[in-house]
C-alpha atoms as one frame of an Amber mdcrd trajectory, in Angstrom:
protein
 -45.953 -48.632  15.325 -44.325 -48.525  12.215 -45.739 -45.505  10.936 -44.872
 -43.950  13.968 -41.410 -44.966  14.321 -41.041 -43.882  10.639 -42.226 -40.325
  11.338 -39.891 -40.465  14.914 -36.704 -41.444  12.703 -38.154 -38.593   9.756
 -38.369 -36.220  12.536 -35.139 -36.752  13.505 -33.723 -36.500  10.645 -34.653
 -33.257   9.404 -33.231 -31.650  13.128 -30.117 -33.315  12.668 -30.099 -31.855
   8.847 -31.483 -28.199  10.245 -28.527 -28.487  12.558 -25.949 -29.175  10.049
 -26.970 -26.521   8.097 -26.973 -23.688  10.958 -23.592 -22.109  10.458 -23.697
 -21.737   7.018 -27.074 -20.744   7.467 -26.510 -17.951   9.847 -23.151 -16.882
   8.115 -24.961 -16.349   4.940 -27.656 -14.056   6.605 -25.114 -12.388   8.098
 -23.578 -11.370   4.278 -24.154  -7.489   3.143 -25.589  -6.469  -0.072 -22.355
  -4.993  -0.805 -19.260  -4.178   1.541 -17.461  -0.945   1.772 -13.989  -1.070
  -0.359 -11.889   2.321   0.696  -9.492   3.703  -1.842  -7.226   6.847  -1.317
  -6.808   7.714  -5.240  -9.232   6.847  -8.310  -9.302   4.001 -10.284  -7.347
   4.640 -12.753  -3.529   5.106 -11.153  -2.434   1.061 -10.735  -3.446   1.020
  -6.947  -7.280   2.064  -7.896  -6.960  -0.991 -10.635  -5.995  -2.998  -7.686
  -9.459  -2.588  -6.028 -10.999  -3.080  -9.603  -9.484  -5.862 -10.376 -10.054
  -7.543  -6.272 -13.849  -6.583  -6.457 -14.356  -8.474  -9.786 -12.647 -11.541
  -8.937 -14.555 -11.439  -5.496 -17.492 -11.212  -7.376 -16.980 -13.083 -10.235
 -15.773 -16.296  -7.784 -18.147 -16.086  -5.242 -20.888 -16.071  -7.743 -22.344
 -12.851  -6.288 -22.700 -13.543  -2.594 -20.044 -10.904  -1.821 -19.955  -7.396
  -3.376 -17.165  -4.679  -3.237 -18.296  -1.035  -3.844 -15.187   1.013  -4.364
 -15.004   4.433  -2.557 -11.984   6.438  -3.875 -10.942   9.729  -2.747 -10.654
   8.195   0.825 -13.863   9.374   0.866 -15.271   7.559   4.056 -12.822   9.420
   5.565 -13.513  12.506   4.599 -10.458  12.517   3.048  -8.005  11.964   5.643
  -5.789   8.639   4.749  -3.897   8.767   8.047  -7.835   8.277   9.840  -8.100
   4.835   7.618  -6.450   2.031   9.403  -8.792   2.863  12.618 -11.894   3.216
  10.401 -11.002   0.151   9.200 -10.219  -1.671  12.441 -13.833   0.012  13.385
 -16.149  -1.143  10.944 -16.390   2.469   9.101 -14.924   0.440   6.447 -15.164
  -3.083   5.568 -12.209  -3.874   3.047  -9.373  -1.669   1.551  -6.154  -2.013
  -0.658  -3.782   0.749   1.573  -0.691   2.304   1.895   2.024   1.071   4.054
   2.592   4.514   4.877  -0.504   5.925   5.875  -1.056   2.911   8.085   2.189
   3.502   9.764   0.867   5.419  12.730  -1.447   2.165  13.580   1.645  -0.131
  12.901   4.864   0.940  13.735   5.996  -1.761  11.707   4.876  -0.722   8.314
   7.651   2.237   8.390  10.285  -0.593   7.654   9.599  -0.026   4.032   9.930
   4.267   4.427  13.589   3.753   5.965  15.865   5.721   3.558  17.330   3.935
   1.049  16.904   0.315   2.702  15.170  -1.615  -0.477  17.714   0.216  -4.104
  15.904  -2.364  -6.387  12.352  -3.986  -6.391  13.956  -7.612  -5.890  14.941
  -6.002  -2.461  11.650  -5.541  -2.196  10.117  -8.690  -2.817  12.441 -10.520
  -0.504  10.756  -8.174   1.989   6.831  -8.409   1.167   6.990 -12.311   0.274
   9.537 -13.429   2.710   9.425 -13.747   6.550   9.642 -10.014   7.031   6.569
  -9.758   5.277   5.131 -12.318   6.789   5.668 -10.852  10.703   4.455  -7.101
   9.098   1.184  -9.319   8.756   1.002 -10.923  12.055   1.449  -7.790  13.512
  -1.390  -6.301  11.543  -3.573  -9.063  12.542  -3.283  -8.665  16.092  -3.809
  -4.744  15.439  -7.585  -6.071  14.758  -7.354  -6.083  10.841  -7.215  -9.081
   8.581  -3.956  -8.607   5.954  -4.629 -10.870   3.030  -1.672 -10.036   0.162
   0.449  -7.514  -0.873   0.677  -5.119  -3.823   2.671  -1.873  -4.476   2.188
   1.675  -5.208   5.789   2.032  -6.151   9.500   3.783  -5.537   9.001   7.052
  -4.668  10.921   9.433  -6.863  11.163  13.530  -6.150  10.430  15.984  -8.388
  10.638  20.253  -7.707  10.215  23.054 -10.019  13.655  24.894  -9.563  16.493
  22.758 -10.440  17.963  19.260 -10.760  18.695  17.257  -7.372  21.584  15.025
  -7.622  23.398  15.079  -4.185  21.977  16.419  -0.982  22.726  19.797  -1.296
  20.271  20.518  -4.148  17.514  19.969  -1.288  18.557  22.730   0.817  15.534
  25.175   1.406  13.456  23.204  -1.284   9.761  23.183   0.732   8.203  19.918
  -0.592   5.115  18.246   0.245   5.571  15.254   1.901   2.970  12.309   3.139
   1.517  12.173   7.184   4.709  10.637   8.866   7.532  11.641  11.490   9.842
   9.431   8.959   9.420  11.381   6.014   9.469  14.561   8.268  12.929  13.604
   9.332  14.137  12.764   6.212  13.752  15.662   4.298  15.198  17.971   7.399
  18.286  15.633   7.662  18.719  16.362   3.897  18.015  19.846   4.642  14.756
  20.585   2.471  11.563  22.106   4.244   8.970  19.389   4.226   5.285  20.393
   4.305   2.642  17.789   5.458  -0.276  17.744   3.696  -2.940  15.402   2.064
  -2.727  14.998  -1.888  -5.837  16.539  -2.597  -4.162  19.938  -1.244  -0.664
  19.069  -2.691  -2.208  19.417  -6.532  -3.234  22.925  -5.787  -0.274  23.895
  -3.661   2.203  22.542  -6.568   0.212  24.847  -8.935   0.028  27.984  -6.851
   3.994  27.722  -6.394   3.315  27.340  -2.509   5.414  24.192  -2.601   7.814
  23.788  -4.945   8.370  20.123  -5.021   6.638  16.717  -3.819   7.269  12.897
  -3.721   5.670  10.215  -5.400   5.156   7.132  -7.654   6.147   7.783 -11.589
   2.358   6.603 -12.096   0.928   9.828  -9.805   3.278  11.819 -10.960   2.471
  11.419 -14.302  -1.294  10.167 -13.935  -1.166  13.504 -12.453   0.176  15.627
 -15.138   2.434  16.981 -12.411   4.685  18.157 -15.201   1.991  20.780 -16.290
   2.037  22.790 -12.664   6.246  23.315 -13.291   7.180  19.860 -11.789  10.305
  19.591 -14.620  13.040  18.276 -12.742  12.588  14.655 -12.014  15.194  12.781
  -9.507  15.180   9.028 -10.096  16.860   8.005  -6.302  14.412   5.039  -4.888
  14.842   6.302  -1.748  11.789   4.002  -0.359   9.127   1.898  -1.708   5.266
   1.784  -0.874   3.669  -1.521  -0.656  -0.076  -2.001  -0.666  -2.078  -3.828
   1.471  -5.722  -5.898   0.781  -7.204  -6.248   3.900 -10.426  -7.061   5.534
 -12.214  -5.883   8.637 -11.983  -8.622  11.357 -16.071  -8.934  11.891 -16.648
  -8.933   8.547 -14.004 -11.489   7.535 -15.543 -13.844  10.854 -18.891 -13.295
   9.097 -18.139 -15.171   5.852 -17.825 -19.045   5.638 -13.998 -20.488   5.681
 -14.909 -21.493   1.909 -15.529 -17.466   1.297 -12.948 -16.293   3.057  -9.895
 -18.756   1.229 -11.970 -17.186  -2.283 -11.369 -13.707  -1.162  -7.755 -14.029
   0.184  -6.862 -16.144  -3.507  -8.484 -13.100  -4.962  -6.190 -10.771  -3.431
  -3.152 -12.511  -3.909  -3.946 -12.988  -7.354  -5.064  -9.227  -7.735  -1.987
  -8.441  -5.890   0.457 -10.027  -8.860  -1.640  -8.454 -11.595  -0.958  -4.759
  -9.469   2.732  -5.098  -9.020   2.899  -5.669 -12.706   0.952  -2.892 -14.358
   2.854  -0.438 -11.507   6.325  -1.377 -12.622   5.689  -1.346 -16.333   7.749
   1.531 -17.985  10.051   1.817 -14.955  12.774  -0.751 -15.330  16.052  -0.620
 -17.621  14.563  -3.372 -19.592  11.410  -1.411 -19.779  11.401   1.967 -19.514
   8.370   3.175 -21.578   6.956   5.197 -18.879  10.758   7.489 -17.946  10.128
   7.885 -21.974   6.880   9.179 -21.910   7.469  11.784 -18.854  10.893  12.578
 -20.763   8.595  13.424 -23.371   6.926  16.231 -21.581   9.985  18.541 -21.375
  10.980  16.846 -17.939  14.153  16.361 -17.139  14.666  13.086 -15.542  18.065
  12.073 -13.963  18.712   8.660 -12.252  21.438   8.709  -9.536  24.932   7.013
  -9.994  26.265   4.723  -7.279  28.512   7.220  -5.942  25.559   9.759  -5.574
  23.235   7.283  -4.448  25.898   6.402  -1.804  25.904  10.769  -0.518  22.271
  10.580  -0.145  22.395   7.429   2.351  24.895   8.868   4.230  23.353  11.993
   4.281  20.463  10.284   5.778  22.325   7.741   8.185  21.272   9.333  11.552
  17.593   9.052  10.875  17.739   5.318   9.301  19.927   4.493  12.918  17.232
   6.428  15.155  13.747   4.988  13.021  15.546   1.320  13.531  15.413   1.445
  17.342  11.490   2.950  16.870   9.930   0.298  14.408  12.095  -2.329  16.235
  15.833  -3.272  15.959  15.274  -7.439  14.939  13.023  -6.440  12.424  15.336
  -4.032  10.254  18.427  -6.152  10.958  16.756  -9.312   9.015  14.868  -6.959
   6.447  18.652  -5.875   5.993  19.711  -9.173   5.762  17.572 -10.840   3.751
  18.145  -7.674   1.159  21.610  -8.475   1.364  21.317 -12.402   0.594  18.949
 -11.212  -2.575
């Protein structure tokens, strides 16, 4: 009887231990070889070393169990950034660092940070991403199907043209310039009378070289990452007229598919990966360190930062889209983004 009671009570054991183990058990065999990371530009502007830097730590904490494999070029795509929020929210692609702006379409919200001349200074910006504005931008994204984890930052957009300096709103008039996928940028640049062109950057290189645009708008690390100086981009307008966060995000499935452990490894991993970004994509673009203005200066550009009072002309100039956008995205939000800028 003893024997027999022993095997009962060794029997029993091992089911109640088999059951313990289950979830993790059928989480882990649920785990890809590697997981698809989407990128819109290569690896070496400081949003591609955002994904580098995310996939190693991922790696590198998890001890292996979860792989990133970078695709840049938006290639999963095909090439179209506006398409990546639903391949995202679709399972075409399992984790990305993206652009506030070409996930606008998906999320109203995300335009907050492309209304003209809200955020003048990146500690505007900050009280945005890491505040409770940020923190509803997230919420929102969550219930859009996608998994927002931490925040980094392809930069202030600055304008650039090949015919002659812009300091006030007239120098805009006629000027066709590329401009990014969105109604918001569209309006922009017709309220400050220039002829905006959508179209995706991998046709905006060519088009700035052929002379079919003359101008475009962009980070100081694309513009000079890509040499824009060398298809007759010379005039450079400093006017930080909006700012592009990033995004590291996760597809819902596969973020349910990992243990809670896993998941809290990857989210530290993008927060940490996150700081690291915002650091490398402001250096050389603040008055205490303005290496990179230097180095642009240094390619026969002419660079020109706006005063107050011009700064000022261009807001106004731009007042009756800012007023119409704020009803769109949503009045409450804008109001405390603009008044948690103004407490900054």
């Amino acid at each position: 009887m003893k024997t027999l009671l022993q095997k009962l009570c060794f029997a029993t054991g091992l089911a109640i231990g088999l059951t313990s183990l289950a979830p993790q058990a059928m989480a882990q065999a649920k785990y890809k070889d590697e997981y698809k990371l989407s990128l819109v530009v290569n690896t070496t502007f400081p949003w591609g070393q955002a994904t580098v830097i995310w996939s190693d730590l991922v790696r590198e904490r998890t001890n292996g169990r979860i792989n990133f494999k970078i695709y840049p070029g938006t290639s999963l795509v095909q090439g179209d950034q506006t398409r990546e929020f639903p391949a995202i929210r679709q399972g075409v692609i399992d984790v990305a660092v993206g652009s506030t702006i070409n996930w606008s379409p998906q999320v109203k919200e995300l335009n907050l940070f492309s209304m003209p001349f809200l955020m003048p200074d990146y500690r505007a910006v900050d009280v945005l991403t890491q505040g409770e504005v940020g923190k509803r931008i997230f919420e929102r994204i969550e219930k859009a199907g996608v998994i927002p984890l931490a925040w980094g930052e392809n930069g202030y957009r600055q304008v650039s043209n090949s015919k002659h300096p812009i300091r006030k709103p007239e120098d805009l008039k006629g000027l066709k310039l590329r401009v990014v996928g969105s109604p918001l940028y569209m309006d922009t640049f017709t309220a400050l009378g220039a002829n905006p062109v959508q179209m995706s950057w991998a046709d905006a290189q060519p088009a700035l070289a052929s002379k079919a645009v003359d101008g475009q708008e962009n980070p100081l690390s694309i513009y000079n990452g890509s040499k824009l100086y060398n298809v007759g981009q010379k005039h450079l307008t400093l006017w930080n007229y909006v700012n592009d966060p990033l995004i590291f995000v996760v597809n819902k499935e596969v973020w349910n598919s990992w243990t809670p452990e896993d998941r809290e490894i990857v989210r530290q991993a993008a927060i940490d990966a996150g700081k690291q970004e915002i650091e490398i994509a402001r250096k050389g673009t603040t008055a205490e360190d303005n290496s990179l203005i230097k180095e642009i200066e240094a390619q026969g550009v002419e660079v020109h930062t706006l005063s107050n009072e011009e700064y000022q002309a261009f807001v106004k100039a731009t007042e009756s889209v800012f007023n119409k956008w704020k009803e769109r995205i949503g009045a409450d939000l804008v109001e405390k983004a603009q008044e948690d800028i103004a407490k900054r």
